C-alpha positions as a printed NumPy array, in Angstrom:
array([[ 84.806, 127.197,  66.381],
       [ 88.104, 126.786,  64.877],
       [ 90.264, 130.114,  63.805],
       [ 92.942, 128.849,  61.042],
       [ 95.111, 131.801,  62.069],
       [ 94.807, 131.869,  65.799],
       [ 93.734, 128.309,  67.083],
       [ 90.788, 127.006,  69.062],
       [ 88.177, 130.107,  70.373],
       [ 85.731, 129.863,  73.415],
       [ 83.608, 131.735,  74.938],
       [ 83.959, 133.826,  77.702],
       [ 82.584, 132.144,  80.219],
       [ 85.061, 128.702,  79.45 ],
       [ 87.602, 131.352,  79.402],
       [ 87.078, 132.212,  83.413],
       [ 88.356, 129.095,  83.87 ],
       [ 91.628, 129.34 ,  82.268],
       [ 95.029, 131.031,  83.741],
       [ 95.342, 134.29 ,  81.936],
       [ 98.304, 132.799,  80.142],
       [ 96.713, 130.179,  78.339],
       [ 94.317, 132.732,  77.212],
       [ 95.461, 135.014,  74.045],
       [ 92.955, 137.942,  72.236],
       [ 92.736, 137.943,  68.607],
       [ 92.877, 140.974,  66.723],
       [ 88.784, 140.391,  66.248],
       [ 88.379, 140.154,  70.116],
       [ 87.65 , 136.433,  70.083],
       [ 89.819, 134.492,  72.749],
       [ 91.877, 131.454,  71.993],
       [ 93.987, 129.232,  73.595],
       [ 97.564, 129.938,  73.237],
       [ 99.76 , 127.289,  71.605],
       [101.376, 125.933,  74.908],
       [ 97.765, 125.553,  76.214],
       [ 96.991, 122.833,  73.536],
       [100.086, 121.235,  73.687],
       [100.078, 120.467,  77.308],
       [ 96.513, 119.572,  76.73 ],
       [ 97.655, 117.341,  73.873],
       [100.019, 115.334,  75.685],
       [ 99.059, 115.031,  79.495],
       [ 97.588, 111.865,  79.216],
       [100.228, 110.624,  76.715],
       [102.74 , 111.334,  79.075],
       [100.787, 110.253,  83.202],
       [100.832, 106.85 ,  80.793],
       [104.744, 107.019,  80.034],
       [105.595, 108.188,  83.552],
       [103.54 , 104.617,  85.014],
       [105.536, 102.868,  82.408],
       [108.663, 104.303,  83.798],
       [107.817, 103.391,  87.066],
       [107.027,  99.732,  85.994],
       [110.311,  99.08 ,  84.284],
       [112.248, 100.832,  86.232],
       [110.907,  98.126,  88.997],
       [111.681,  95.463,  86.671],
       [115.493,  97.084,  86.036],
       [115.873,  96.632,  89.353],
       [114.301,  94.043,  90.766],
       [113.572,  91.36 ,  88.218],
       [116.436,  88.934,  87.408],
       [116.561,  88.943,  84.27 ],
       [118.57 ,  88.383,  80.743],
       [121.263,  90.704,  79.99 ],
       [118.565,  91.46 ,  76.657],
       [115.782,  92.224,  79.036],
       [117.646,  94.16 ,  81.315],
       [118.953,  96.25 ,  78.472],
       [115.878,  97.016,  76.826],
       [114.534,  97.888,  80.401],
       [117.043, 100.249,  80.447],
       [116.448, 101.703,  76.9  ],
       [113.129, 102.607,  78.273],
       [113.447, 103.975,  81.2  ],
       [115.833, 106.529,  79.355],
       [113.869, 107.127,  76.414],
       [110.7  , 108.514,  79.044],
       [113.623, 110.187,  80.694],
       [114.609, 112.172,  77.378],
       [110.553, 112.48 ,  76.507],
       [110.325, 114.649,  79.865],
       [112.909, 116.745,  79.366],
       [111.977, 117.41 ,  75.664],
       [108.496, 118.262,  76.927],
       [109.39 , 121.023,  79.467],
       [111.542, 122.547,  76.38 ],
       [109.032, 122.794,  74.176],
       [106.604, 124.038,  76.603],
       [109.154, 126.562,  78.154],
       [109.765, 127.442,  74.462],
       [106.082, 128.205,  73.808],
       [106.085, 130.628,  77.054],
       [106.697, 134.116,  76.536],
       [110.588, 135.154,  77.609],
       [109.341, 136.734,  80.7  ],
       [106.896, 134.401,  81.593],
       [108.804, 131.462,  81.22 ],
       [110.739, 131.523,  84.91 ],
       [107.476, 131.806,  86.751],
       [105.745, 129.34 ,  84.803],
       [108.429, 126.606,  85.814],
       [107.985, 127.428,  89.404],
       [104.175, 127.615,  89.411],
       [105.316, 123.661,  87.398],
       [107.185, 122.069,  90.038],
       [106.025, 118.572,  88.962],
       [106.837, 118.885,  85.479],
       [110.048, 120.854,  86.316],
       [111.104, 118.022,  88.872],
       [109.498, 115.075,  86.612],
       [112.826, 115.9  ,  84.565],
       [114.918, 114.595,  87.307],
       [112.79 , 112.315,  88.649],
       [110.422, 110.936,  86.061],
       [108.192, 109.51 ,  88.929],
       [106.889, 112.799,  89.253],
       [105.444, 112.781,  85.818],
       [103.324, 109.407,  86.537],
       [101.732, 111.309,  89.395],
       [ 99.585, 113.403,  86.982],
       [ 97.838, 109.857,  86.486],
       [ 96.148, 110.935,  89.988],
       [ 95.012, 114.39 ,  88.04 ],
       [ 92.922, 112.575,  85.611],
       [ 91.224, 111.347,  88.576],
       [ 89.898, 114.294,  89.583],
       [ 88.032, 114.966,  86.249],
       [ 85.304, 112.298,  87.905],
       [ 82.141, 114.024,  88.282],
       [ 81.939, 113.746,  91.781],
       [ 85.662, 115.258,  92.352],
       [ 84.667, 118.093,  89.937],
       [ 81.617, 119.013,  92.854],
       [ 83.077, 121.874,  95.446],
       [ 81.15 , 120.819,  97.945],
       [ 83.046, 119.447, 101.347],
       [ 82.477, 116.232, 100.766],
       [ 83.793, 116.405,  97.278],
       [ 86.661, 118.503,  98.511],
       [ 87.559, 115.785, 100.799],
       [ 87.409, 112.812,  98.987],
       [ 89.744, 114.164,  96.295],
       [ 92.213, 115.16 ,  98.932],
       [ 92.39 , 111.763, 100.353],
       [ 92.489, 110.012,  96.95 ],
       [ 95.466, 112.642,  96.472],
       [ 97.253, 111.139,  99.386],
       [ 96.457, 107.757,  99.079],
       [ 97.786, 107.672,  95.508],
       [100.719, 110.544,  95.552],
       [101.428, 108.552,  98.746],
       [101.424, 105.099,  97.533],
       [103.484, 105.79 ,  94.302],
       [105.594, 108.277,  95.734],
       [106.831, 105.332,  98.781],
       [106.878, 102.975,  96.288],
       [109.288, 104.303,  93.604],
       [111.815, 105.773,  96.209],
       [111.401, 102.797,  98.209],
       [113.127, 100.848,  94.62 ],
       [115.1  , 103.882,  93.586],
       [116.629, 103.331,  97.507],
       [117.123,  99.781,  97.105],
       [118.958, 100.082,  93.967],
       [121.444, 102.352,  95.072],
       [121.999, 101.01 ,  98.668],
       [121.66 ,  96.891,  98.384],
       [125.662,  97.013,  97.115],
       [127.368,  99.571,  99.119],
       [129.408,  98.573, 102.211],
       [127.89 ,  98.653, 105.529],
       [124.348,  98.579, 103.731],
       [121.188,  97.659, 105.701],
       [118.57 ,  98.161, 102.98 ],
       [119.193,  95.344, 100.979],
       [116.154,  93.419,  99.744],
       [112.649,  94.947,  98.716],
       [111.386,  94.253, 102.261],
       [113.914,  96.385, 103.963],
       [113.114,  99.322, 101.816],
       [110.066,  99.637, 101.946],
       [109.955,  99.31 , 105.784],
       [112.579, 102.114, 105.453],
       [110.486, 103.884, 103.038],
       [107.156, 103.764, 105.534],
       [108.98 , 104.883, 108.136],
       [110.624, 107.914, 107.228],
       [107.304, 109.22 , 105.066],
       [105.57 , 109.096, 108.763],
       [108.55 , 110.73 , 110.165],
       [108.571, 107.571, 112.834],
       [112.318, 106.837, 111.803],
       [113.163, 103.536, 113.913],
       [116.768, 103.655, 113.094],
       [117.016,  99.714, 112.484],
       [117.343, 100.1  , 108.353],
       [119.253, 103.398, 107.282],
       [121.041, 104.628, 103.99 ],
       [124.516, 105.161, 103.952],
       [125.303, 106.509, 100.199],
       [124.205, 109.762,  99.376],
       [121.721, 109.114,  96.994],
       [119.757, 106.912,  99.467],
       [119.946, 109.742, 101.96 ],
       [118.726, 112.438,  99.17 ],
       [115.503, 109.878,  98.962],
       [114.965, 109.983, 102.605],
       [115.295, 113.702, 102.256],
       [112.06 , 113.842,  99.9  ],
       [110.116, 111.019, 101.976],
       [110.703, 113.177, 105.052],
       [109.338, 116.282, 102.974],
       [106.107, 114.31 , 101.671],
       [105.563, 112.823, 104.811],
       [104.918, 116.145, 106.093],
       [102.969, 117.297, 103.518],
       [100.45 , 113.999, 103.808],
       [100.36 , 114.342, 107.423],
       [ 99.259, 117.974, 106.697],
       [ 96.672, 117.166, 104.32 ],
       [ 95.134, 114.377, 106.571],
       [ 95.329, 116.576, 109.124],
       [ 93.336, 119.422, 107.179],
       [ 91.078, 116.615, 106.251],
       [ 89.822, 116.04 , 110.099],
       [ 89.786, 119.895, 110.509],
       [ 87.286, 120.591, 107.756],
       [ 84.955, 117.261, 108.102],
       [ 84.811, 118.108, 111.868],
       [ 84.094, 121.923, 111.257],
       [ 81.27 , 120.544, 109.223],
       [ 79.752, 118.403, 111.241],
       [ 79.765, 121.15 , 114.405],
       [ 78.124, 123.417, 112.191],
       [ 75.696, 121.172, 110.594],
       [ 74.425, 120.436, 114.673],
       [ 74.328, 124.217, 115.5  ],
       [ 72.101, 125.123, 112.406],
       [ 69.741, 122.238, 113.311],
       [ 66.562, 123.317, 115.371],
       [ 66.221, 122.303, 118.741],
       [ 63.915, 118.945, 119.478]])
């Protein structure tokens, strides 16, 4: 049902499943979900969409050879979802209670980083994989197989985009090694499996802050893969102890 005064209400039992602050009580003890709720519902998909967009011009900004025009309308866009992000978190931070609003940003690192780094943003695409009926199962083999689509895809987009962002601010600068697509994303794989050959490196600073953050996810997909094994091999021990004996 629909409350003019106080938004969408729910039951109580699709109210479990919410945060406690996207949950508000009306005066008649109905619950409803609070205006920040609905527009981050609203607009998820609208912006995963714009963040993939980014990503794709951004890779034709840079690598493409194209007319001044193009180039400049490439640019136009990759601004405007630049500005789109950062009115987004506003409004959202806006729509958070004053005290609230400091922890919600930190428990929103994407959407909080996707601000400086838009790719961030397009990686909630991965999110609306999940919805899938088999990744909504909690079983371990449900459990699993959205972890690894997780890293596969944060993975692949994540070496990808730095892998361009590197190129673009390395392939001019003197003493440069990264200076064609190839290079980078050799570099790029590399450094996200903390293997670091040393034959391609960044010299600017900006290139080095981008093998800063493949370092960090490199980690954190060797961790998950690593979890992966754990739990699948767990399983399978105890699924042969609990069998009867022949």
């Amino acid at each position: 049902t629909v409350s003019p005064q106080r938004g969408v209400t729910f039951t109580a039992t699709a109210a479990a499943r919410l945060t406690p602050a996207a949950v508000v009580v009306c005066h008649d003890g109905r619950m409803s979900i609070s205006a920040r709720d609905r527009w981050q519902s609203a607009t998820t998909v609208p912006l995963a969409l714009l963040g993939v967009a980014f990503i794709v011009f951004y890779s034709v900004w840079v690598l493409a050879d194209l007319s001044d025009e193009l180039q400049f309308i490439s640019f136009i866009v990759v601004i405007v979802v630049w500005v789109v992000f950062t009115i987004d978190l506003v409004v959202r931070l806006a729509m958070t209670p004053r005290g609230a609003r400091t922890s919600y940003a930190w428990k929103n690192p994407l959407d909080v980083l996707a601000v400086g780094l838009p790719v961030f943003r397009a990686l909630h695409v991965v999110a609306l994989v999940q919805r899938g009926p088999f990744f909504a199962e909690r079983i371990g083999n449900a459990v699993r197989a959205r972890a690894i689509t997780f890293m596969v895809l944060y993975g692949g987009v994540f070496v990808w985009f730095l892998a361009i962002a590197t190129l673009h601010a390395e392939r001019t600068a003197p003493g440069s090694t990264i200076t064609s697509l190839g290079d980078a994303i050799w570099w790029a794989a590399v450094t996200i499996f903390t293997v670091g050959y040393g034959d391609v490196v960044p010299v600017t600073v900006q290139g080095r802050v981008y093998g800063i953050l493949l370092m960090i996810g490199g980690v954190a997909i060797i961790a998950t893969a690593s979890a992966v094994v754990v739990s699948w091999i767990t399983e399978r021990v105890k699924q042969h102890s609990e069998e009867p004996p022949a």
